[in-house]
GROMACS .gro file of C-alpha atoms in nm:
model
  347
    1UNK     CA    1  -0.596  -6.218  21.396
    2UNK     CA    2  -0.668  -6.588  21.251
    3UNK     CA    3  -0.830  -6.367  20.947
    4UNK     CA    4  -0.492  -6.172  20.914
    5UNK     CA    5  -0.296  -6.487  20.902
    6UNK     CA    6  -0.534  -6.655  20.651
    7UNK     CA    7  -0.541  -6.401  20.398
    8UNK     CA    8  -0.149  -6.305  20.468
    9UNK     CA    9  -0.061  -6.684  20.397
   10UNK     CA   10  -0.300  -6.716  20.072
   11UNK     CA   11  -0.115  -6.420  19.973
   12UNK     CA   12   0.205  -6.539  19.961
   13UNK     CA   13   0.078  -6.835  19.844
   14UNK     CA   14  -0.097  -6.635  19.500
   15UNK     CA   15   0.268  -6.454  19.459
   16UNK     CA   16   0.473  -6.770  19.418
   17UNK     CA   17   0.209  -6.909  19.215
   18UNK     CA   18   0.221  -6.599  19.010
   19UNK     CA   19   0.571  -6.571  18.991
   20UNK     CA   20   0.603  -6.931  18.896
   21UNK     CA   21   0.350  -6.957  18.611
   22UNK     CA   22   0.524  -6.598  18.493
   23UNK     CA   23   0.867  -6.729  18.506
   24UNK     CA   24   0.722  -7.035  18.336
   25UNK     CA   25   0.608  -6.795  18.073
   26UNK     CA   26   0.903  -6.644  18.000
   27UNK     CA   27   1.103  -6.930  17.946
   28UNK     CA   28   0.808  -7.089  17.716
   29UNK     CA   29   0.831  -6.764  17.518
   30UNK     CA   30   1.186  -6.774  17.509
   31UNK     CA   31   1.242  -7.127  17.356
   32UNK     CA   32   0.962  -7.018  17.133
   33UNK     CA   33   1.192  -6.741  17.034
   34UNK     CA   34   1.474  -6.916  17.036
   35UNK     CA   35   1.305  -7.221  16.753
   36UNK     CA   36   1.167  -6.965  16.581
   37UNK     CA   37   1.517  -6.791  16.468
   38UNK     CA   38   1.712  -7.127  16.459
   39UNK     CA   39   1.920  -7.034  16.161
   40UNK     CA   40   1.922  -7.363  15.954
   41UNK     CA   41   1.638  -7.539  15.813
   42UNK     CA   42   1.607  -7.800  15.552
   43UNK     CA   43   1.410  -8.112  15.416
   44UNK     CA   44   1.441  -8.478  15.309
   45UNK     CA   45   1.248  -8.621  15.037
   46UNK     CA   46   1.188  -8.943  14.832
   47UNK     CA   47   1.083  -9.028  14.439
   48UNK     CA   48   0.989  -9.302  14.262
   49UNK     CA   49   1.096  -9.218  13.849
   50UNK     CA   50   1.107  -9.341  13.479
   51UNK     CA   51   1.368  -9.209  13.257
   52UNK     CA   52   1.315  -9.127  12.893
   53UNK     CA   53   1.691  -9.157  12.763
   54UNK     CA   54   1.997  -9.309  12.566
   55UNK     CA   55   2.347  -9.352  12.613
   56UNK     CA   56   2.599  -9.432  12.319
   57UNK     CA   57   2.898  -9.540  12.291
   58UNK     CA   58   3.140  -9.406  11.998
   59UNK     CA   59   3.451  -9.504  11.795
   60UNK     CA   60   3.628  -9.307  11.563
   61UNK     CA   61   3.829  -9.302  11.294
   62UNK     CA   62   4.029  -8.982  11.295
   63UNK     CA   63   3.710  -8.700  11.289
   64UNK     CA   64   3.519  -8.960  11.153
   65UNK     CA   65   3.239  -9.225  11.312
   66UNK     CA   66   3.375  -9.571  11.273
   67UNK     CA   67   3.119  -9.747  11.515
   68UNK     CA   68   2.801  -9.597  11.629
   69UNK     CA   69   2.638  -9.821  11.966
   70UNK     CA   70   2.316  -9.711  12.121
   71UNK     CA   71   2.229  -9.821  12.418
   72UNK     CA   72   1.872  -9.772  12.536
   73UNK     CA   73   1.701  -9.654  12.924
   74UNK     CA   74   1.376  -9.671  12.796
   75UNK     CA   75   1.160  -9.798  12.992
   76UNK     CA   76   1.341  -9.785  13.337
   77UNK     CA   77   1.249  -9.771  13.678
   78UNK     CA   78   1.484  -9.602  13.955
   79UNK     CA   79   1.442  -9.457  14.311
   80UNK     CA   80   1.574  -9.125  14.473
   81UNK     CA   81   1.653  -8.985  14.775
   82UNK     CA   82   1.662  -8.576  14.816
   83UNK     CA   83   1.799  -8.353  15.120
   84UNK     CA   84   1.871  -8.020  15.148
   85UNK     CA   85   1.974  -7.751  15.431
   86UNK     CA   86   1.963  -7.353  15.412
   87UNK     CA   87   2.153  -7.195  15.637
   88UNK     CA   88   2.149  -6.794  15.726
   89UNK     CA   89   2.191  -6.521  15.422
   90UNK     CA   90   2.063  -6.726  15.174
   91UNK     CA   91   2.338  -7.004  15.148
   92UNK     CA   92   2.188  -7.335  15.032
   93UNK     CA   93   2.333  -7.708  14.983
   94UNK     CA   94   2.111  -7.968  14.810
   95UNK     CA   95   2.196  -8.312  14.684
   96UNK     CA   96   2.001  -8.639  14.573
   97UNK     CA   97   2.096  -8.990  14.517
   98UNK     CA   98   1.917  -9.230  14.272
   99UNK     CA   99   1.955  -9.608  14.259
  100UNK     CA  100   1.824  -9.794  13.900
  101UNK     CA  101   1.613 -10.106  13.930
  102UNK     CA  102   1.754 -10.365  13.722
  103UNK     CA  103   1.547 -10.462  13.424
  104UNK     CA  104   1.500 -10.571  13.062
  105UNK     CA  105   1.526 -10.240  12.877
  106UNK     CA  106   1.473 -10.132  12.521
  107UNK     CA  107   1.712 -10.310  12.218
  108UNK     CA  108   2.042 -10.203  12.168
  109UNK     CA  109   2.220 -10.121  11.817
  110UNK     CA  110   2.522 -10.142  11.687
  111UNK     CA  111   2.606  -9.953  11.384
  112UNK     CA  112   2.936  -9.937  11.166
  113UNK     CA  113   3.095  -9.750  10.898
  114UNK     CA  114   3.376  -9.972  10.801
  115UNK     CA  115   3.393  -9.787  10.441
  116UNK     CA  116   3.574  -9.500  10.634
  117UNK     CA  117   3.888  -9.655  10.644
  118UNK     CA  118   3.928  -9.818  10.242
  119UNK     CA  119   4.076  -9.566  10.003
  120UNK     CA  120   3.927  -9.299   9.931
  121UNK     CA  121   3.690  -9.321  10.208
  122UNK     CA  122   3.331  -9.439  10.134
  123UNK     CA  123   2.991  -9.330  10.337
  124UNK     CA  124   2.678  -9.519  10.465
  125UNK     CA  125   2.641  -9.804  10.693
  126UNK     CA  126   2.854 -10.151  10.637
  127UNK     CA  127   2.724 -10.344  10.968
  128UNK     CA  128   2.431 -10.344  11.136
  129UNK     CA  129   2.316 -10.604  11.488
  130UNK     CA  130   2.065 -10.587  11.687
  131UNK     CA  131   2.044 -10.739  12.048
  132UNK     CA  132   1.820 -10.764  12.322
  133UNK     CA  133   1.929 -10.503  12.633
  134UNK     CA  134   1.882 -10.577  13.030
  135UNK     CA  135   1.999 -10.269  13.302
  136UNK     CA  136   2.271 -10.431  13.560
  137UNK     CA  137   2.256 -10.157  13.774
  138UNK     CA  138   2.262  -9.782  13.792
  139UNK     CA  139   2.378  -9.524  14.043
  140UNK     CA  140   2.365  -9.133  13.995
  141UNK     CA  141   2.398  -8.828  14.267
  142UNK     CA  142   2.392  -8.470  14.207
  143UNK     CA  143   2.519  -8.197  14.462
  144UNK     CA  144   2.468  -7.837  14.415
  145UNK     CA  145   2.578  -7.514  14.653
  146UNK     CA  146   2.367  -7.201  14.610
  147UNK     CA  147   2.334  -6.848  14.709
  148UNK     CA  148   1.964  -6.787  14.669
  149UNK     CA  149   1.887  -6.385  14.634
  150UNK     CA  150   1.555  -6.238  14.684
  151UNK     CA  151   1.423  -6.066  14.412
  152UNK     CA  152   1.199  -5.690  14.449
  153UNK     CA  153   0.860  -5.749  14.515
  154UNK     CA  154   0.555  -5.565  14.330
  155UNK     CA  155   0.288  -5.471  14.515
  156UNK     CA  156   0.081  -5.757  14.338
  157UNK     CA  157   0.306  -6.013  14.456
  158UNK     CA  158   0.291  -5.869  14.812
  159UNK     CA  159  -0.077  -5.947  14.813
  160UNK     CA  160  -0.066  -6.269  14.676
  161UNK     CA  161   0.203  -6.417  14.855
  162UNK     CA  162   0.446  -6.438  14.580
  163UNK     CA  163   0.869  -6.457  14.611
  164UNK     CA  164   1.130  -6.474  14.383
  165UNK     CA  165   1.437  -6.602  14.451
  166UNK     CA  166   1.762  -6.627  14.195
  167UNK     CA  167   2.058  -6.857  14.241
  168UNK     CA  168   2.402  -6.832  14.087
  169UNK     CA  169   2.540  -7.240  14.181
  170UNK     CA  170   2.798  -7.451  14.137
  171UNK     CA  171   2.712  -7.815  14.078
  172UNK     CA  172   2.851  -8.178  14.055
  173UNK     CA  173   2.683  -8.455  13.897
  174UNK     CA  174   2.786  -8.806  13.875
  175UNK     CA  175   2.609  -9.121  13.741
  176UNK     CA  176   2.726  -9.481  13.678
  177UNK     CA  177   2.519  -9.751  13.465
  178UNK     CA  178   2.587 -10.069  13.366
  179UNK     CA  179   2.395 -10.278  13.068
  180UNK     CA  180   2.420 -10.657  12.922
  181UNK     CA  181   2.329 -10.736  12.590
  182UNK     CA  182   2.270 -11.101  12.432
  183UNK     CA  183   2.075 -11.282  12.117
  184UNK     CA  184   2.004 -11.061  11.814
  185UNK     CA  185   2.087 -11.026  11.503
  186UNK     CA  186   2.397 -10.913  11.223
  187UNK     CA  187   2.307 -10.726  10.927
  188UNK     CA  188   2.616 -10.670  10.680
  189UNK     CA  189   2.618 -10.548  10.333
  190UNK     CA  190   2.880 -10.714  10.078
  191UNK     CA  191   3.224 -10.627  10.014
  192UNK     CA  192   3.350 -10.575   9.707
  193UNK     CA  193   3.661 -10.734   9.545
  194UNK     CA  194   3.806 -10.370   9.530
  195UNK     CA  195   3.755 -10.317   9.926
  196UNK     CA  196   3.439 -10.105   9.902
  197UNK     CA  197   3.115 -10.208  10.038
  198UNK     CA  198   2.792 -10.223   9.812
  199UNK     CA  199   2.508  -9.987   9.993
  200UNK     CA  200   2.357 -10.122  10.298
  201UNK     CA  201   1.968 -10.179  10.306
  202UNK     CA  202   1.695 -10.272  10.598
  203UNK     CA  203   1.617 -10.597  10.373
  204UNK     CA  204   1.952 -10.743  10.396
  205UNK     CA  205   1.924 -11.103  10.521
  206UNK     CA  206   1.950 -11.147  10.912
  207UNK     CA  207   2.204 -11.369  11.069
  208UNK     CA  208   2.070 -11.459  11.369
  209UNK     CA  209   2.300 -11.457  11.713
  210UNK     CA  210   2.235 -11.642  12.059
  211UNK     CA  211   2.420 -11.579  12.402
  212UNK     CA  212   2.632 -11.280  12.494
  213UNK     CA  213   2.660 -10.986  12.267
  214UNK     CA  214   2.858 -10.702  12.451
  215UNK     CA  215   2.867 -10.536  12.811
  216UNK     CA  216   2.905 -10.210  12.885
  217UNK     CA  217   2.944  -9.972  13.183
  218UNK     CA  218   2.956  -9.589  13.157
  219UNK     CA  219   3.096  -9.324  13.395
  220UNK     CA  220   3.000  -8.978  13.366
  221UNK     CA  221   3.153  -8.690  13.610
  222UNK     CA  222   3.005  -8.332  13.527
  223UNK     CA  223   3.139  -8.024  13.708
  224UNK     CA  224   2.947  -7.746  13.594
  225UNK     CA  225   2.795  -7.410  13.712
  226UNK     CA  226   2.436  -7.291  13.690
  227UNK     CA  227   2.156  -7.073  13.801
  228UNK     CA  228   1.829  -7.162  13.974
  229UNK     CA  229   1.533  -6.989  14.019
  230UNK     CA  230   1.264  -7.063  14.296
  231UNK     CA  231   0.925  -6.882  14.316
  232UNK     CA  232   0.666  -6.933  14.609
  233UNK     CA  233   0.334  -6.922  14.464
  234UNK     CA  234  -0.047  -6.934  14.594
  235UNK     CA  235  -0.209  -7.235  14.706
  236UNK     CA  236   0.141  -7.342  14.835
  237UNK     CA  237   0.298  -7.423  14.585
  238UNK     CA  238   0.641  -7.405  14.525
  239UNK     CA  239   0.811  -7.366  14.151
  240UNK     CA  240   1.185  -7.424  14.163
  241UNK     CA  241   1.401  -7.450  13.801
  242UNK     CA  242   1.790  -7.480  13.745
  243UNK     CA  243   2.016  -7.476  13.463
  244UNK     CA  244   2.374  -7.612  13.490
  245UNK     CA  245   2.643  -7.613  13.238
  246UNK     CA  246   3.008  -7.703  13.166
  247UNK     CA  247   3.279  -7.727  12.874
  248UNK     CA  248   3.459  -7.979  13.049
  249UNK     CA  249   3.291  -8.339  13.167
  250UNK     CA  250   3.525  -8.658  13.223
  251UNK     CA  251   3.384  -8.995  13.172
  252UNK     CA  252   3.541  -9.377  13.171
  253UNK     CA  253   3.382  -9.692  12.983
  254UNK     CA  254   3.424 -10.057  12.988
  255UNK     CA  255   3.318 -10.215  12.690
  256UNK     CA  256   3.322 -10.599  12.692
  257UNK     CA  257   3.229 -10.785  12.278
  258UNK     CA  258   3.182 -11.125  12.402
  259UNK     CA  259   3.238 -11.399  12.082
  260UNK     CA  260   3.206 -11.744  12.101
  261UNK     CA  261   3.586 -11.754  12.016
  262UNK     CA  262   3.737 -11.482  12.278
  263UNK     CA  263   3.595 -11.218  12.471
  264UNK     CA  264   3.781 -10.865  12.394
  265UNK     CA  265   3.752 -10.580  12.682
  266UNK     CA  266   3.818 -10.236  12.603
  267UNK     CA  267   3.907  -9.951  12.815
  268UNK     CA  268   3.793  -9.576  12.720
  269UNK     CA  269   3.911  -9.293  12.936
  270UNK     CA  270   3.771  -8.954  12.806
  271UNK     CA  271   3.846  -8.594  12.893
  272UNK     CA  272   3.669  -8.308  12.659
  273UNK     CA  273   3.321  -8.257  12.540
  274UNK     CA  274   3.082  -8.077  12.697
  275UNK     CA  275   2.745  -8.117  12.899
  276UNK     CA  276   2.481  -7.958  13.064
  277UNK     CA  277   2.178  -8.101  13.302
  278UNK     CA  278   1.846  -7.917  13.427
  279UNK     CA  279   1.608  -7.970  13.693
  280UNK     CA  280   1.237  -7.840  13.769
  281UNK     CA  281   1.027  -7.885  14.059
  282UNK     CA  282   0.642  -7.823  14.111
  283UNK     CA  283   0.602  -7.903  14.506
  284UNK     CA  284   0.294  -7.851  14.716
  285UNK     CA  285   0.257  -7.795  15.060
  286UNK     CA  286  -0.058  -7.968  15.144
  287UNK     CA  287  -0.005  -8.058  15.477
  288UNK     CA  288   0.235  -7.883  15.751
  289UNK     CA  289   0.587  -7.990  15.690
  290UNK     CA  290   0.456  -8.178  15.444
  291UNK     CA  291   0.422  -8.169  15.092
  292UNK     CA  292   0.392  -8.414  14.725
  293UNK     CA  293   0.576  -8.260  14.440
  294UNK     CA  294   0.673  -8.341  14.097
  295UNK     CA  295   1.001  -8.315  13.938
  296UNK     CA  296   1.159  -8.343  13.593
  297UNK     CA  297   1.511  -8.370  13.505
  298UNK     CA  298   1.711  -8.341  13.201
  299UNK     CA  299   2.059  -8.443  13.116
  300UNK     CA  300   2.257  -8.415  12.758
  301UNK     CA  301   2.616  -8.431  12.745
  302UNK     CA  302   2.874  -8.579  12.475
  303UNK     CA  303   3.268  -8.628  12.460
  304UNK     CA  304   3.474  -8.803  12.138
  305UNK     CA  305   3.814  -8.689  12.327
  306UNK     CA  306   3.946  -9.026  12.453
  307UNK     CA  307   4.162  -9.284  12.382
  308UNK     CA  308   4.103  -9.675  12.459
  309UNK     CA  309   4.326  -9.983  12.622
  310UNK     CA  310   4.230 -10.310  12.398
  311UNK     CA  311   4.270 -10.623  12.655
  312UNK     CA  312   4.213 -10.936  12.432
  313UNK     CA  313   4.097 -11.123  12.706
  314UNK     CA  314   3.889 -11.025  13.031
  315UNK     CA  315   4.106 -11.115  13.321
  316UNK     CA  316   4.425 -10.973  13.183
  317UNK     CA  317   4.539 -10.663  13.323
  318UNK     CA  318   4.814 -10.556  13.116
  319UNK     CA  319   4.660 -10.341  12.741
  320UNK     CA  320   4.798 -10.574  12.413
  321UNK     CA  321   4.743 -10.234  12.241
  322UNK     CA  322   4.586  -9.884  12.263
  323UNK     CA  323   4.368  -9.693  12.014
  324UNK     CA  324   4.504  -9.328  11.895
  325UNK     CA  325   4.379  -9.009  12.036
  326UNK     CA  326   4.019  -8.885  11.983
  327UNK     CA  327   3.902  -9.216  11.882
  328UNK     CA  328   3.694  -9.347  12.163
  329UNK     CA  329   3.345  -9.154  12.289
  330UNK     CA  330   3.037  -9.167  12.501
  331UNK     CA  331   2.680  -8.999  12.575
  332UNK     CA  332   2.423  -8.945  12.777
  333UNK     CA  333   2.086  -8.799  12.704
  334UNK     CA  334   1.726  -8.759  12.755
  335UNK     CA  335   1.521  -8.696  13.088
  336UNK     CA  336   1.350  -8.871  13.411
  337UNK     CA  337   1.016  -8.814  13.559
  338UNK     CA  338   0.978  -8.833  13.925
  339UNK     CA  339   0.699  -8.804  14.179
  340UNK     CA  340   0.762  -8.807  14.513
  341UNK     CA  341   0.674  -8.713  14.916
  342UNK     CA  342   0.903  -8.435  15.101
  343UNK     CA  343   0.891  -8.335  15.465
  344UNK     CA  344   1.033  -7.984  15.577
  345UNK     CA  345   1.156  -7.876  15.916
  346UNK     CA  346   1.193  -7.489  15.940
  347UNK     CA  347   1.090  -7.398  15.641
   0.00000   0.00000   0.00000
């Protein structure tokens, strides 16, 4: 009888133990299931660069180039932050944002065509300066919505672990830089007693120039759509590329000539041109979740349909006069190098 009751009692002892570590179980596999098909993943990321690049600043004289700046970015230093999510059928949203370190920076020029405007109009350079360039600041930030597509796989690429995805996308860049010039030089060729100008030459004597030379800040807004392509590879690696393109960007300038005598500010808003930026992406998973990658962007857009508001002094807020249509332009061009670190979650 004691027997009976000692192996009755372990009995129902072993059945809630059982049931507990199989309910236990079931839950563990359930949240298991449940993590494994949580629809969104995504990933954050962060890049040191150097950009390889030029901005100018134009003014024209009808369909003519009256003024010609150039405004270096070489060498430069900036820093980037990336995130992305995917969410279910293939719907992706990625955006960065890069801040520029402020630094002395390549020279900038200034070159003029004055000759334009005598009668009849006469070619080649009539001005020339020279100053030394320092970066103010710099802020740019792209944001792009995708649809990513899965490509057919061969049977080679099923056996080596390789996708292909395509991407139609729209995109939206922005970027805002500032620069200060100062010291230098002024080239300028003579002018005849007829108005002409006789031809310009490197050996022309240099006046020299201390202090402020001109200031300039630059707005760029690019709407654009594109296409991306992202293949997983062996080795876990990951090669992502996108193209993005428009016939429309809209960018603002400020554009400060400081003078011992006065300092005159003008004011270019500009609507036209057209643009177009890439990206590509090498990235490496070599740790779970974790991965270094290296990324290369590349930026070229141009617009000379603007106008500009002359203020002949820097705290006034009222134009004294305004240029004529299509005389006032800006660009941005050239690429930046980036490594950086990512961590996924989901992915």
């Amino acid at each position: 009888m004691r027997l009976y009751r000692l192996l009755s009692a372990s009995f129902i002892i072993f059945f809630i133990f059982s049931h507990g570590v199989a309910a236990q179980n079931v839950k563990t596999l359930e949240a298991a299931e449940k993590t494994k098909k949580f629809p969104v993943s995504g990933f954050i990321a962060f890049s040191v660069n150097t950009m390889i690049a030029e901005s100018r600043e134009y003014v024209c004289h009808y369909d003519l180039i009256l003024s010609d700046l150039k405004w270096p970015l070489t060498p430069s230093a900036s820093y980037t932050v990336y995130g992305g999510l995917y969410f279910p059928k293939g719907i992706r949203i990625e955006g960065n944002i890069s801040f520029m370190q402020p630094m002395p920076t390549g020279s900038m020029t200034d070159t003029d065509f004055k000759g334009i405007q005598v009668t009849p109009p006469q070619t080649g350079i009539t001005e020339f300066s020279k100053h030394n360039c320092t970066i103010v600041d710099g802020l740019s930030w792209t944001a792009k919505l995708g649809l990513q597509l899965p490509m057919p796989q061969s049977a080679t690429m099923r056996r080596t672990g390789t996708s292909l995805t395509v991407e139609p996308m729209l995109s939206f860049y922005y970027s805002a830089i500032s620069w200060h010039s100062y010291d230098g030089y002024f080239q300028y060729a003579k002018r005849k007693p007829d108005g002409t100008y006789e031809p310009w030459n490197a050996a022309l004597p240099k006046v020299p120039y201390t202090g402020a030379a001109a200031s300039y800040q630059q707005r760029i807004m690019i709407p654009a759509i594109g296409v991306g392509f992202e293949a997983t590879l062996p080795h876990k690696l990951t090669l992502s590329s996108d193209f993005h393109l428009t016939a429309g960007i809209k960018a603002s300038a400020e554009d400060i000539h400081h003078s011992k005598n006065k300092n005159v500010r003008y004011v270019d808003i500009m609507d036209g041109g057209w643009g177009m930026h890439g990206n590509t992406r090498l990235n490496w998973l070599c740790l779970p979740f974790f991965s270094v990658f290296f990324n290369f962007f590349y930026i070229y857009c141009i617009t000379m349909e603007g106008r500009s508001a002359i203020y002949n002094d820097i705290t006034s807020t009222i134009p004294d006069s305004y240029t004529p249509p299509n005389s006032a332009g800006t660009a941005l061009y050239g690429c930046t190098c980036s490594i950086g670190l990512a961590f996924s979650v989901g992915r």
